[in-house]
Amino acid sequence: MDGEARDPGYVDLGFARVDTDRLSRTGDPEVVYAAGKTPDEVVAVVGTLRAAAPHRPALVTRADPATVAAVRSRWPGAQVEATTVVVGELPPARGLVAVVTAGTSDAPVAAEAATTARVFGADVVRVVDVGVAGLHRVLDARPVLQDADIAIVVAGMEGALPSVVGGLVGTPVVAVPTSVGYGASFGGLSALLGMLNSCAAGVVVCNIDNGFGAGVFAARIARRMHAGAVEPR
Amino acid sequence: MDGEARDPGYVDLGFARVDTDRLSRTGDPEVVYAAGKTPDEVVAVVGTLRAAAPHRPALVTRADPATVAAVRSRWPGAQVEATTVVVGELPPARGLVAVVTAGTSDAPVAAEAATTARVFGADVVRVVDVGVAGLHRVLDARPVLQDADIAIVVAGMEGALPSVVGGLVGTPVVAVPTSVGYGASFGGLSALLGMLNSCAAGVVVCNIDNGFGAGVFAARIARRMHAGAVEPR
Amino acid sequence: MDGEARDPGYVDLGFARVDTDRLSRTGDPEVVYAAGKTPDEVVAVVGTLRAAAPHRPALVTRADPATVAAVRSRWPGAQVEATTVVVGELPPARGLVAVVTAGTSDAPVAAEAATTARVFGADVVRVVDVGVAGLHRVLDARPVLQDADIAIVVAGMEGALPSVVGGLVGTPVVAVPTSVGYGASFGGLSALLGMLNSCAAGVVVCNIDNGFGAGVFAARIARRMHAGAVEPR
Amino acid sequence: MDGEARDPGYVDLGFARVDTDRLSRTGDPEVVYAAGKTPDEVVAVVGTLRAAAPHRPALVTRADPATVAAVRSRWPGAQVEATTVVVGELPPARGLVAVVTAGTSDAPVAAEAATTARVFGADVVRVVDVGVAGLHRVLDARPVLQDADIAIVVAGMEGALPSVVGGLVGTPVVAVPTSVGYGASFGGLSALLGMLNSCAAGVVVCNIDNGFGAGVFAARIARRMHAGAVEPR
Amino acid sequence: MDGEARDPGYVDLGFARVDTDRLSRTGDPEVVYAAGKTPDEVVAVVGTLRAAAPHRPALVTRADPATVAAVRSRWPGAQVEATTVVVGELPPARGLVAVVTAGTSDAPVAAEAATTARVFGADVVRVVDVGVAGLHRVLDARPVLQDADIAIVVAGMEGALPSVVGGLVGTPVVAVPTSVGYGASFGGLSALLGMLNSCAAGVVVCNIDNGFGAGVFAARIARRMHAGAVEPR
Amino acid sequence: MDGEARDPGYVDLGFARVDTDRLSRTGDPEVVYAAGKTPDEVVAVVGTLRAAAPHRPALVTRADPATVAAVRSRWPGAQVEATTVVVGELPPARGLVAVVTAGTSDAPVAAEAATTARVFGADVVRVVDVGVAGLHRVLDARPVLQDADIAIVVAGMEGALPSVVGGLVGTPVVAVPTSVGYGASFGGLSALLGMLNSCAAGVVVCNIDNGFGAGVFAARIARRMHAGAVEPR
Amino acid sequence: MDGEARDPGYVDLGFARVDTDRLSRTGDPEVVYAAGKTPDEVVAVVGTLRAAAPHRPALVTRADPATVAAVRSRWPGAQVEATTVVVGELPPARGLVAVVTAGTSDAPVAAEAATTARVFGADVVRVVDVGVAGLHRVLDARPVLQDADIAIVVAGMEGALPSVVGGLVGTPVVAVPTSVGYGASFGGLSALLGMLNSCAAGVVVCNIDNGFGAGVFAARIARRMHAGAVEPR
Amino acid sequence: MDGEARDPGYVDLGFARVDTDRLSRTGDPEVVYAAGKTPDEVVAVVGTLRAAAPHRPALVTRADPATVAAVRSRWPGAQVEATTVVVGELPPARGLVAVVTAGTSDAPVAAEAATTARVFGADVVRVVDVGVAGLHRVLDARPVLQDADIAIVVAGMEGALPSVVGGLVGTPVVAVPTSVGYGASFGGLSALLGMLNSCAAGVVVCNIDNGFGAGVFAARIARRMHAGAVEPR
């Protein structure tokens, strides 16, 4: 066997080894986390990914304005929402992810989660501004929550909404703490600890402000629930 | 006036200066925090308080079994609940304090809060085990909560119940985090931070497991709301 | 009953569900927390609240200069103090809240507390700069403190003032730690922990810099103490 | 309809309100968290649950030896593993959950996760002792991991295993940090933070030592992936 | 000069190098911190110190009962208070150290401070139980505090007493936080942070429960203030 | 007695109560902590202090450039060093304070300490850049350290220098941690904890970057050591 | 090649996969971390390791007395020091590791480090009780430190000794913080942070109390420095 | 002996004591940590070092652009990479240090480590972007890692790469956590704790972002492994 000819599963750009093998391993597209990379580096990585997998979109997260501009200049059709950029065609959607926010300040993180879930192949429905200080709002959203395959619940401050949703419906809940708050919220620590200690069974948690991770996880779950090949065991 | 003859407002026991002046300053009886004191020291302090104010009860908190036994041996009529001991007659009750718990594990702290509120002159109603993972329970308790002058809400884990109660009714809420939980609850820190960051306006917070402080505060409020002398300003 | 005709208790603005039902639930006006919202979003929410409850003021907190300008441009009569804006007539005042500061650096948080308490229906008296390093100042303020229905005590650094006030008078104390200090104050954590561990019974605590929450709580208490409907139980 | 006759969805035992309505809401059985409850209280709660839902098992977690003995004395057929007790028949299993451990010290938490997942209706396969210090072990387990619907990965110390598993296969990963370690592991904090910051997309996290929560979540997911009623959307 | 004959300034016991040179360097006797040493090791170290400096006392701190017994068995005249043992004659006293406590629970740490200060050559006066919740007690102690050369102020909980003392008199204040408290006192952290952030200028701080360090420092200061050799510069 | 005629011990400026009584209580001048005050407020407070005590200097700390300019514009002879401004004549110096730094980055905090000590009436000698990574530097400084009445030791990073100085000479040591460092220095926390845990007896500690507090304390001590009125007790 | 016949590099005991391949990968023997394992499990793992590599010793760390007894009962020649047990012949020693302690309380961790280094193939020299409060002791040890290939420096409290050693000699320093101390040492956190922030370049750090890890690392380094095969590059 | 004539081992610049003796003590050149120093101070220190040791390079770390410009203006041949500047000839290289990064965002810290190692006399090979989420990349790098004398592994987020490398090869590993990440990475704390708790024996850790310290340590080790004078003991 010839080492030179073997596909190592990545492309070496010198400053980065782009993992072109991930799709076959995980069924997901590669994603570029733009924080800490220059706009040129991001464009180079996206270009490599597009060349390696032209039929799948590339997702850029945490892009600052300069990076957004650089990507859009290279791929004018790129779709931008908040700090997220999508280059290429969206895949068909299977399964349904509900993205729920406690307050309007949680919207950017929810946008990252929703965009990611869609890019990773699931349909998305949004439920906004249903924080626990006015319970009638979340109670009204119960049918939507029950209809989803999985719910991403985004909240800052005390992070109580995932517990309430998790007690209200049987839909699995992925909680995302946000850095919304001040003082003893300590940059989202309060919401994070609250969600980790949720009294509602079956609530799992992502890093603070990590809408991306929640979107990936939820889309994988939702897609698998509606995969044709899945049979009762 | 003679300095020697002047009442200094305390009795010097050598190892302690018992504050016999507190009643006139605050309207409350003195309380003995038993942790870190020997049973004999507790008995001595209670005896001094009883002699100085025979018509008001003395309250001992955080009493271990040896201290409970020592106090009961000296005052057989003392009333014991959890780690709290009351020596002397209860005062007449004015105003109503609701003491609410999220789970059964929060009961000891709630008992401390309820006993304290009663000793400090307020009536008490209890609402137990209405955690947010089953919202119908707390929704059912709404009339009781609305009827109270002030509510003490005791919860561990993520400490979400005060936010829900504070959003549900206009009754002022005093939140008490408990050390119930494990792992990332960090001995009650999670509940404490959650309550401090409550999205429901008008929730105030006590120290972890501090049922006593909540009871004192709530009783003072409830009594003042029903004081005959209080007139619309 | 017709679901479409039913008032859901909120107005859906797309990016927010404004809770128009809160007044009937809690007796308080809705408040707009401006941090994390654009000036246009704040103006839209205030407009909805004004339309739903034209006879009550709307309170905006944590408004940056752009938001203050946008609100004032729309409602020229709005009253601004520090980062707080009030749109509409102040309600009649019942009960008296004392707002006390340890040092001049604590003034902005105290301003938020005082404005909030007034908007929520209580009268306010201020006691400034009476930190514990010069006890004669707080001792002189004793009559004012005793006369109030409830005291909000605002302090940074070691947060000792609430303990001193709580030991000095029987007035219930709501403590607000501020982020004033440096080094091991850790953004207000030192004052927060000090207040949570106050040796004076009956001190309750709000989040760091949360003058708003303290104002809401204190006004609710003060109003209830002077409500005509309140009768000795 | 008569309010008195209405089923409130819980049974009031005085010291607890047992949530008998949870099954219809979430599809899961009620569970008794035994820490902080007396053996008699646990037996009473289990008895209530058994009477309300005789065809489903009741699960007791964090049972100390006295509680285990009390439950077994009342229900001799109860199955015990580690601190977990199951009373009643196991449900049929749908879907497959892989429970993976980094080291032998993580076994008790993994046992809680596996028992819970099985009681909540999923099949379980275990992969033990495949920590990252000897990568060949986890590489060998790749087929088992790929075959599962979802993987629970249990690890203490630096908590690196979920990242490695999450990068190796496309199976969704639920990470459970354990309190295994010493010094700067700070009771599992190190593993918790490591998992929250996993560089592998789609890793979600539970509280430290919370095998139960992971088991509930994973079983819900696995069951839904193999529900007959689920159709491609 | 011969390296072998030279006095290295310590005696090598194999398991320890006892610093016999410290007296000439610092003017203080050596002290044995007994925690983590066996009773036999403590006795051996004390014996070495007694032999090297028979005219000065040796001080053992943090001695558990077994160590106390072992030391007393070897030196029957040893004086024991709390966990502190003194072997040998006390030195003459120069200067005056006031040791002040906030509450009776702070007594053991205050005892360590007072014993240490006396052994290190200063006279000691104690002021007990003058916590800030009853200001009249500390106000009454003002003459004693002013008369001292330096004050050690010992307090747990919020640690407010040093600020009050430091604002009341010009006597330099050494603050000692104690681990007295519960919940958010976090083992004395709350008092430590409070003291470090004291608003009273000129308050310095020791480690939590470190009565020994405060005693050493205060005695050095007090002795120097009354040294015959000290002349106005 | 006439309340109006009595000197309350402070001047009420509306936004501040300037403590004009402090000198008689503590022997020290009032100091203005400029952080969080406007330049105009600082000038107003300094003016009040100058009028109340024209023969003593006023010290402004933590002054930003605008405040420095405002003070200098009003009092052209003001002396500025780092963020510290002195208005008025320096007092005669009694006693000697050594101010020691571990590295050049610690210089600003040392400057604050030295200026403060001088303004508060002590003479100052500086020893710079004698960090423990090159022990010969601090060993060479031994005579200067021994000659001082008290030493202020300023260090960031691991904060080891106070332990070394405290073991080297008998001079009392006041340690000041600085926020110099990065990563796990956590803004000076590392140095603070190191100093609190010093293995050298008799090291006391100030808040992070609190050169002012160290200067006040050290000057009080040094002055008292050389007061003519002090007699051997 | 046959997958069944292939040596997977580990032996599957059911509850553990013993890594028998480690020697060829790393040149080190396998080690059994006994905490969290039963004595029987430890004996089983050691037996497997002995069978797989009879010519190399097996090292058990953190063994409690029951485990020590079980191992010794099975292998009477096992060598025990502190909580460490060695079964089998020691390897020949190459290179020299100095193990240095600040105080006698650090001895157990130093013993773990020294035993481990010896078992992993290096010679060991010990330097005890040379804490920085008496610098002459560590200055005297300079020749021994310079002669070693690498030094392990073990210290609790403020953890200053590695900085001093690292500044004194060019020998590479591995620092091990210990949990020796109290109060603000926070179980070794203070020493850990101090060492991580060492001002002496080239100091690396292990986990709190991790004498084992330091011993492994140091022995690998020392052996490599004296390997015959190593040539100047 | 004449104090003036004796070389004290440092040059006193007034604001700094430059340690010119370090080379003879440690075999390393002095380094200038530029953070907190003005450009002029850095140039002065470098000039002193160049004059004292013209045949060895001087290394400036953490230089901001102004400092870089000032140094380059004075020494046009200075080599700049990231925030590091080298003035003077590089020494001959002995031994080989591998510098490994988990992701592209870790590059600046790796650059600091690599430059430092080279300046301190070792050869360097770089392995980039081999994070554990795509294990095939690090598995491919195994030969390079095995060939090195010591490996510096730089990673942010969960910091898992050192454990994987440490389990893969016998090369000693120095781990450097970076502040790359967000939310619960807490500025690198997550990676730091992960590395300190590594399950792979023989991983030692540096401060967050401390590429410099890792480079110094690794170069010392690598040089010693290839020193002609080193003989098997």
mmCIF file of C-alpha atoms in Angstrom, chain C residues 24-199:
data_model
loop_
_atom_site.group_PDB
_atom_site.id
_atom_site.type_symbol
_atom_site.label_atom_id
_atom_site.label_comp_id
_atom_site.label_asym_id
_atom_site.label_seq_id
_atom_site.Cartn_x
_atom_site.Cartn_y
_atom_site.Cartn_z
ATOM 1 C CA SER C 24 -53.807 41.850 37.094
ATOM 2 C CA ARG C 25 -51.595 39.068 38.366
ATOM 3 C CA THR C 26 -49.135 41.079 40.431
ATOM 4 C CA GLY C 27 -50.473 44.617 40.763
ATOM 5 C CA ASP C 28 -47.319 45.955 39.112
ATOM 6 C CA PRO C 29 -46.643 47.565 35.719
ATOM 7 C CA GLU C 30 -44.554 45.755 33.112
ATOM 8 C CA VAL C 31 -40.932 46.845 32.915
ATOM 9 C CA VAL C 32 -38.557 46.780 29.969
ATOM 10 C CA TYR C 33 -35.021 45.559 30.680
ATOM 11 C CA ALA C 34 -33.186 47.337 27.868
ATOM 12 C CA ALA C 35 -29.847 45.538 27.949
ATOM 13 C CA GLY C 36 -29.585 43.270 24.915
ATOM 14 C CA LYS C 37 -32.477 44.943 23.105
ATOM 15 C CA THR C 38 -32.118 47.478 20.280
ATOM 16 C CA PRO C 39 -33.511 50.989 20.814
ATOM 17 C CA ASP C 40 -36.240 50.206 18.271
ATOM 18 C CA GLU C 41 -37.242 47.046 20.125
ATOM 19 C CA VAL C 42 -37.430 48.979 23.379
ATOM 20 C CA VAL C 43 -39.615 51.671 21.784
ATOM 21 C CA ALA C 44 -41.882 48.997 20.308
ATOM 22 C CA VAL C 45 -42.323 47.240 23.634
ATOM 23 C CA VAL C 46 -42.959 50.492 25.513
ATOM 24 C CA GLY C 47 -45.519 51.494 22.866
ATOM 25 C CA THR C 48 -47.364 48.210 23.307
ATOM 26 C CA LEU C 49 -47.374 48.588 27.075
ATOM 27 C CA ARG C 50 -48.574 52.209 26.864
ATOM 28 C CA ALA C 51 -51.425 51.185 24.576
ATOM 29 C CA ALA C 52 -52.433 48.301 26.808
ATOM 30 C CA ALA C 53 -52.283 50.332 30.051
ATOM 31 C CA PRO C 54 -52.368 54.084 29.259
ATOM 32 C CA HIS C 55 -53.023 55.048 32.866
ATOM 33 C CA ARG C 56 -49.893 53.484 34.292
ATOM 34 C CA PRO C 57 -46.266 54.416 33.676
ATOM 35 C CA ALA C 58 -43.809 52.186 31.844
ATOM 36 C CA LEU C 59 -40.326 51.830 33.305
ATOM 37 C CA VAL C 60 -37.210 51.183 31.208
ATOM 38 C CA THR C 61 -34.059 50.043 33.041
ATOM 39 C CA ARG C 62 -30.424 49.650 31.975
ATOM 40 C CA ALA C 63 -30.982 51.943 29.016
ATOM 41 C CA ASP C 64 -27.862 53.022 27.167
ATOM 42 C CA PRO C 65 -27.715 56.568 25.752
ATOM 43 C CA ALA C 66 -29.058 55.521 22.330
ATOM 44 C CA THR C 67 -32.062 53.882 23.934
ATOM 45 C CA VAL C 68 -32.646 56.852 26.215
ATOM 46 C CA ALA C 69 -32.592 59.120 23.150
ATOM 47 C CA ALA C 70 -34.979 56.887 21.196
ATOM 48 C CA VAL C 71 -37.477 56.736 24.045
ATOM 49 C CA ARG C 72 -37.295 60.477 24.707
ATOM 50 C CA SER C 73 -37.688 61.218 21.018
ATOM 51 C CA ARG C 74 -40.949 59.229 21.017
ATOM 52 C CA TRP C 75 -42.177 60.388 24.459
ATOM 53 C CA PRO C 76 -40.613 63.823 25.162
ATOM 54 C CA GLY C 77 -41.998 63.935 28.686
ATOM 55 C CA ALA C 78 -40.154 60.827 29.759
ATOM 56 C CA GLN C 79 -38.194 61.238 33.010
ATOM 57 C CA VAL C 80 -34.600 60.004 32.983
ATOM 58 C CA GLU C 81 -32.347 59.284 35.958
ATOM 59 C CA ALA C 82 -29.115 57.399 35.480
ATOM 60 C CA THR C 83 -29.986 54.495 33.149
ATOM 61 C CA THR C 84 -33.674 54.499 34.026
ATOM 62 C CA VAL C 85 -36.496 56.069 31.993
ATOM 63 C CA VAL C 86 -40.112 56.553 33.114
ATOM 64 C CA VAL C 87 -42.837 57.115 30.506
ATOM 65 C CA GLY C 88 -46.251 58.240 31.814
ATOM 66 C CA GLU C 89 -47.679 59.610 35.054
ATOM 67 C CA LEU C 90 -46.338 58.461 38.398
ATOM 68 C CA PRO C 91 -48.908 56.678 40.546
ATOM 69 C CA PRO C 92 -49.979 58.046 43.934
ATOM 70 C CA ALA C 93 -47.521 57.021 46.669
ATOM 71 C CA ARG C 94 -48.384 54.775 49.620
ATOM 72 C CA GLY C 95 -45.894 53.773 52.301
ATOM 73 C CA LEU C 96 -42.289 54.912 52.682
ATOM 74 C CA VAL C 97 -39.095 53.252 51.441
ATOM 75 C CA ALA C 98 -35.708 54.430 52.750
ATOM 76 C CA VAL C 99 -32.897 54.059 50.228
ATOM 77 C CA VAL C 100 -29.529 54.092 52.010
ATOM 78 C CA THR C 101 -26.018 54.134 50.485
ATOM 79 C CA ALA C 102 -22.661 53.380 52.046
ATOM 80 C CA GLY C 103 -20.604 55.546 49.695
ATOM 81 C CA THR C 104 -20.988 57.991 46.845
ATOM 82 C CA SER C 105 -19.931 55.345 44.346
ATOM 83 C CA ASP C 106 -23.081 53.390 45.167
ATOM 84 C CA ALA C 107 -25.302 56.248 43.947
ATOM 85 C CA PRO C 108 -26.297 54.871 40.503
ATOM 86 C CA VAL C 109 -27.645 51.633 41.931
ATOM 87 C CA ALA C 110 -29.461 53.555 44.633
ATOM 88 C CA ALA C 111 -30.989 55.777 41.954
ATOM 89 C CA GLU C 112 -32.333 52.724 40.138
ATOM 90 C CA ALA C 113 -33.809 51.415 43.378
ATOM 91 C CA ALA C 114 -35.401 54.734 44.319
ATOM 92 C CA THR C 115 -36.893 55.400 40.871
ATOM 93 C CA THR C 116 -38.288 51.900 40.717
ATOM 94 C CA ALA C 117 -39.841 52.070 44.170
ATOM 95 C CA ARG C 118 -41.515 55.363 43.296
ATOM 96 C CA VAL C 119 -42.841 54.059 39.954
ATOM 97 C CA PHE C 120 -44.160 50.997 41.714
ATOM 98 C CA GLY C 121 -46.199 53.164 44.040
ATOM 99 C CA ALA C 122 -44.236 53.960 47.195
ATOM 100 C CA ASP C 123 -42.781 57.175 48.573
ATOM 101 C CA VAL C 124 -38.990 57.319 48.905
ATOM 102 C CA VAL C 125 -36.529 58.984 51.316
ATOM 103 C CA ARG C 126 -32.797 58.849 50.677
ATOM 104 C CA VAL C 127 -29.932 58.550 53.175
ATOM 105 C CA VAL C 128 -26.548 58.913 51.475
ATOM 106 C CA ASP C 129 -22.943 58.147 52.297
ATOM 107 C CA VAL C 130 -23.299 56.598 55.749
ATOM 108 C CA GLY C 131 -20.687 53.821 55.436
ATOM 109 C CA VAL C 132 -19.548 51.969 58.550
ATOM 110 C CA ALA C 133 -16.051 53.482 58.566
ATOM 111 C CA GLY C 134 -17.647 56.546 60.195
ATOM 112 C CA LEU C 135 -20.388 55.180 62.433
ATOM 113 C CA HIS C 136 -21.634 58.573 63.656
ATOM 114 C CA ARG C 137 -23.175 59.183 60.226
ATOM 115 C CA VAL C 138 -25.426 56.130 60.311
ATOM 116 C CA LEU C 139 -26.202 56.649 64.002
ATOM 117 C CA ASP C 140 -27.487 60.132 63.120
ATOM 118 C CA ALA C 141 -29.730 58.633 60.430
ATOM 119 C CA ARG C 142 -31.483 56.352 62.937
ATOM 120 C CA PRO C 143 -34.730 58.357 63.147
ATOM 121 C CA VAL C 144 -35.181 58.372 59.377
ATOM 122 C CA LEU C 145 -34.518 54.640 59.197
ATOM 123 C CA GLN C 146 -36.959 53.865 61.992
ATOM 124 C CA ASP C 147 -39.654 55.932 60.334
ATOM 125 C CA ALA C 148 -39.541 53.983 57.061
ATOM 126 C CA ASP C 149 -41.679 50.925 56.351
ATOM 127 C CA ILE C 150 -38.739 49.157 54.779
ATOM 128 C CA ALA C 151 -35.112 50.061 53.995
ATOM 129 C CA ILE C 152 -33.059 49.324 50.903
ATOM 130 C CA VAL C 153 -29.381 49.379 51.877
ATOM 131 C CA VAL C 154 -26.915 49.682 48.992
ATOM 132 C CA ALA C 155 -23.216 48.967 49.558
ATOM 133 C CA GLY C 156 -20.147 47.681 47.769
ATOM 134 C CA MET C 157 -16.739 46.554 49.046
ATOM 135 C CA GLU C 158 -17.326 44.439 52.186
ATOM 136 C CA GLY C 159 -21.075 45.138 52.284
ATOM 137 C CA ALA C 160 -21.200 45.666 56.041
ATOM 138 C CA LEU C 161 -23.798 48.431 56.167
ATOM 139 C CA PRO C 162 -26.928 46.213 56.036
ATOM 140 C CA SER C 163 -25.728 44.324 59.117
ATOM 141 C CA VAL C 164 -25.247 47.565 61.006
ATOM 142 C CA VAL C 165 -28.616 48.974 59.921
ATOM 143 C CA GLY C 166 -30.315 45.662 60.626
ATOM 144 C CA GLY C 167 -28.916 45.671 64.150
ATOM 145 C CA LEU C 168 -29.753 49.320 64.739
ATOM 146 C CA VAL C 169 -33.462 49.437 63.900
ATOM 147 C CA GLY C 170 -36.372 47.033 63.527
ATOM 148 C CA THR C 171 -37.162 48.190 59.994
ATOM 149 C CA PRO C 172 -36.922 45.272 57.516
ATOM 150 C CA VAL C 173 -33.773 45.542 55.392
ATOM 151 C CA VAL C 174 -33.327 44.658 51.718
ATOM 152 C CA ALA C 175 -29.599 44.623 50.934
ATOM 153 C CA VAL C 176 -28.222 45.390 47.471
ATOM 154 C CA PRO C 177 -24.561 44.596 46.865
ATOM 155 C CA THR C 178 -22.832 46.768 44.280
ATOM 156 C CA SER C 179 -19.885 46.061 42.049
ATOM 157 C CA VAL C 180 -18.034 48.972 43.654
ATOM 158 C CA GLY C 181 -14.554 47.938 44.733
ATOM 159 C CA TYR C 182 -11.520 46.309 43.157
ATOM 160 C CA GLY C 183 -9.269 43.316 43.527
ATOM 161 C CA ALA C 184 -10.822 40.742 45.816
ATOM 162 C CA SER C 185 -14.232 42.401 45.572
ATOM 163 C CA PHE C 186 -14.555 40.308 42.414
ATOM 164 C CA GLY C 187 -17.196 42.482 40.808
ATOM 165 C CA GLY C 188 -19.429 42.634 43.862
ATOM 166 C CA LEU C 189 -19.062 39.044 45.006
ATOM 167 C CA SER C 190 -17.485 40.151 48.267
ATOM 168 C CA ALA C 191 -20.392 42.438 49.131
ATOM 169 C CA LEU C 192 -22.905 39.799 48.020
ATOM 170 C CA LEU C 193 -21.417 37.115 50.249
ATOM 171 C CA GLY C 194 -21.121 39.544 53.139
ATOM 172 C CA MET C 195 -24.801 40.429 52.920
ATOM 173 C CA LEU C 196 -25.912 36.803 52.573
ATOM 174 C CA ASN C 197 -23.968 36.028 55.744
ATOM 175 C CA SER C 198 -25.178 39.049 57.674
ATOM 176 C CA CYS C 199 -25.157 38.497 61.414
#
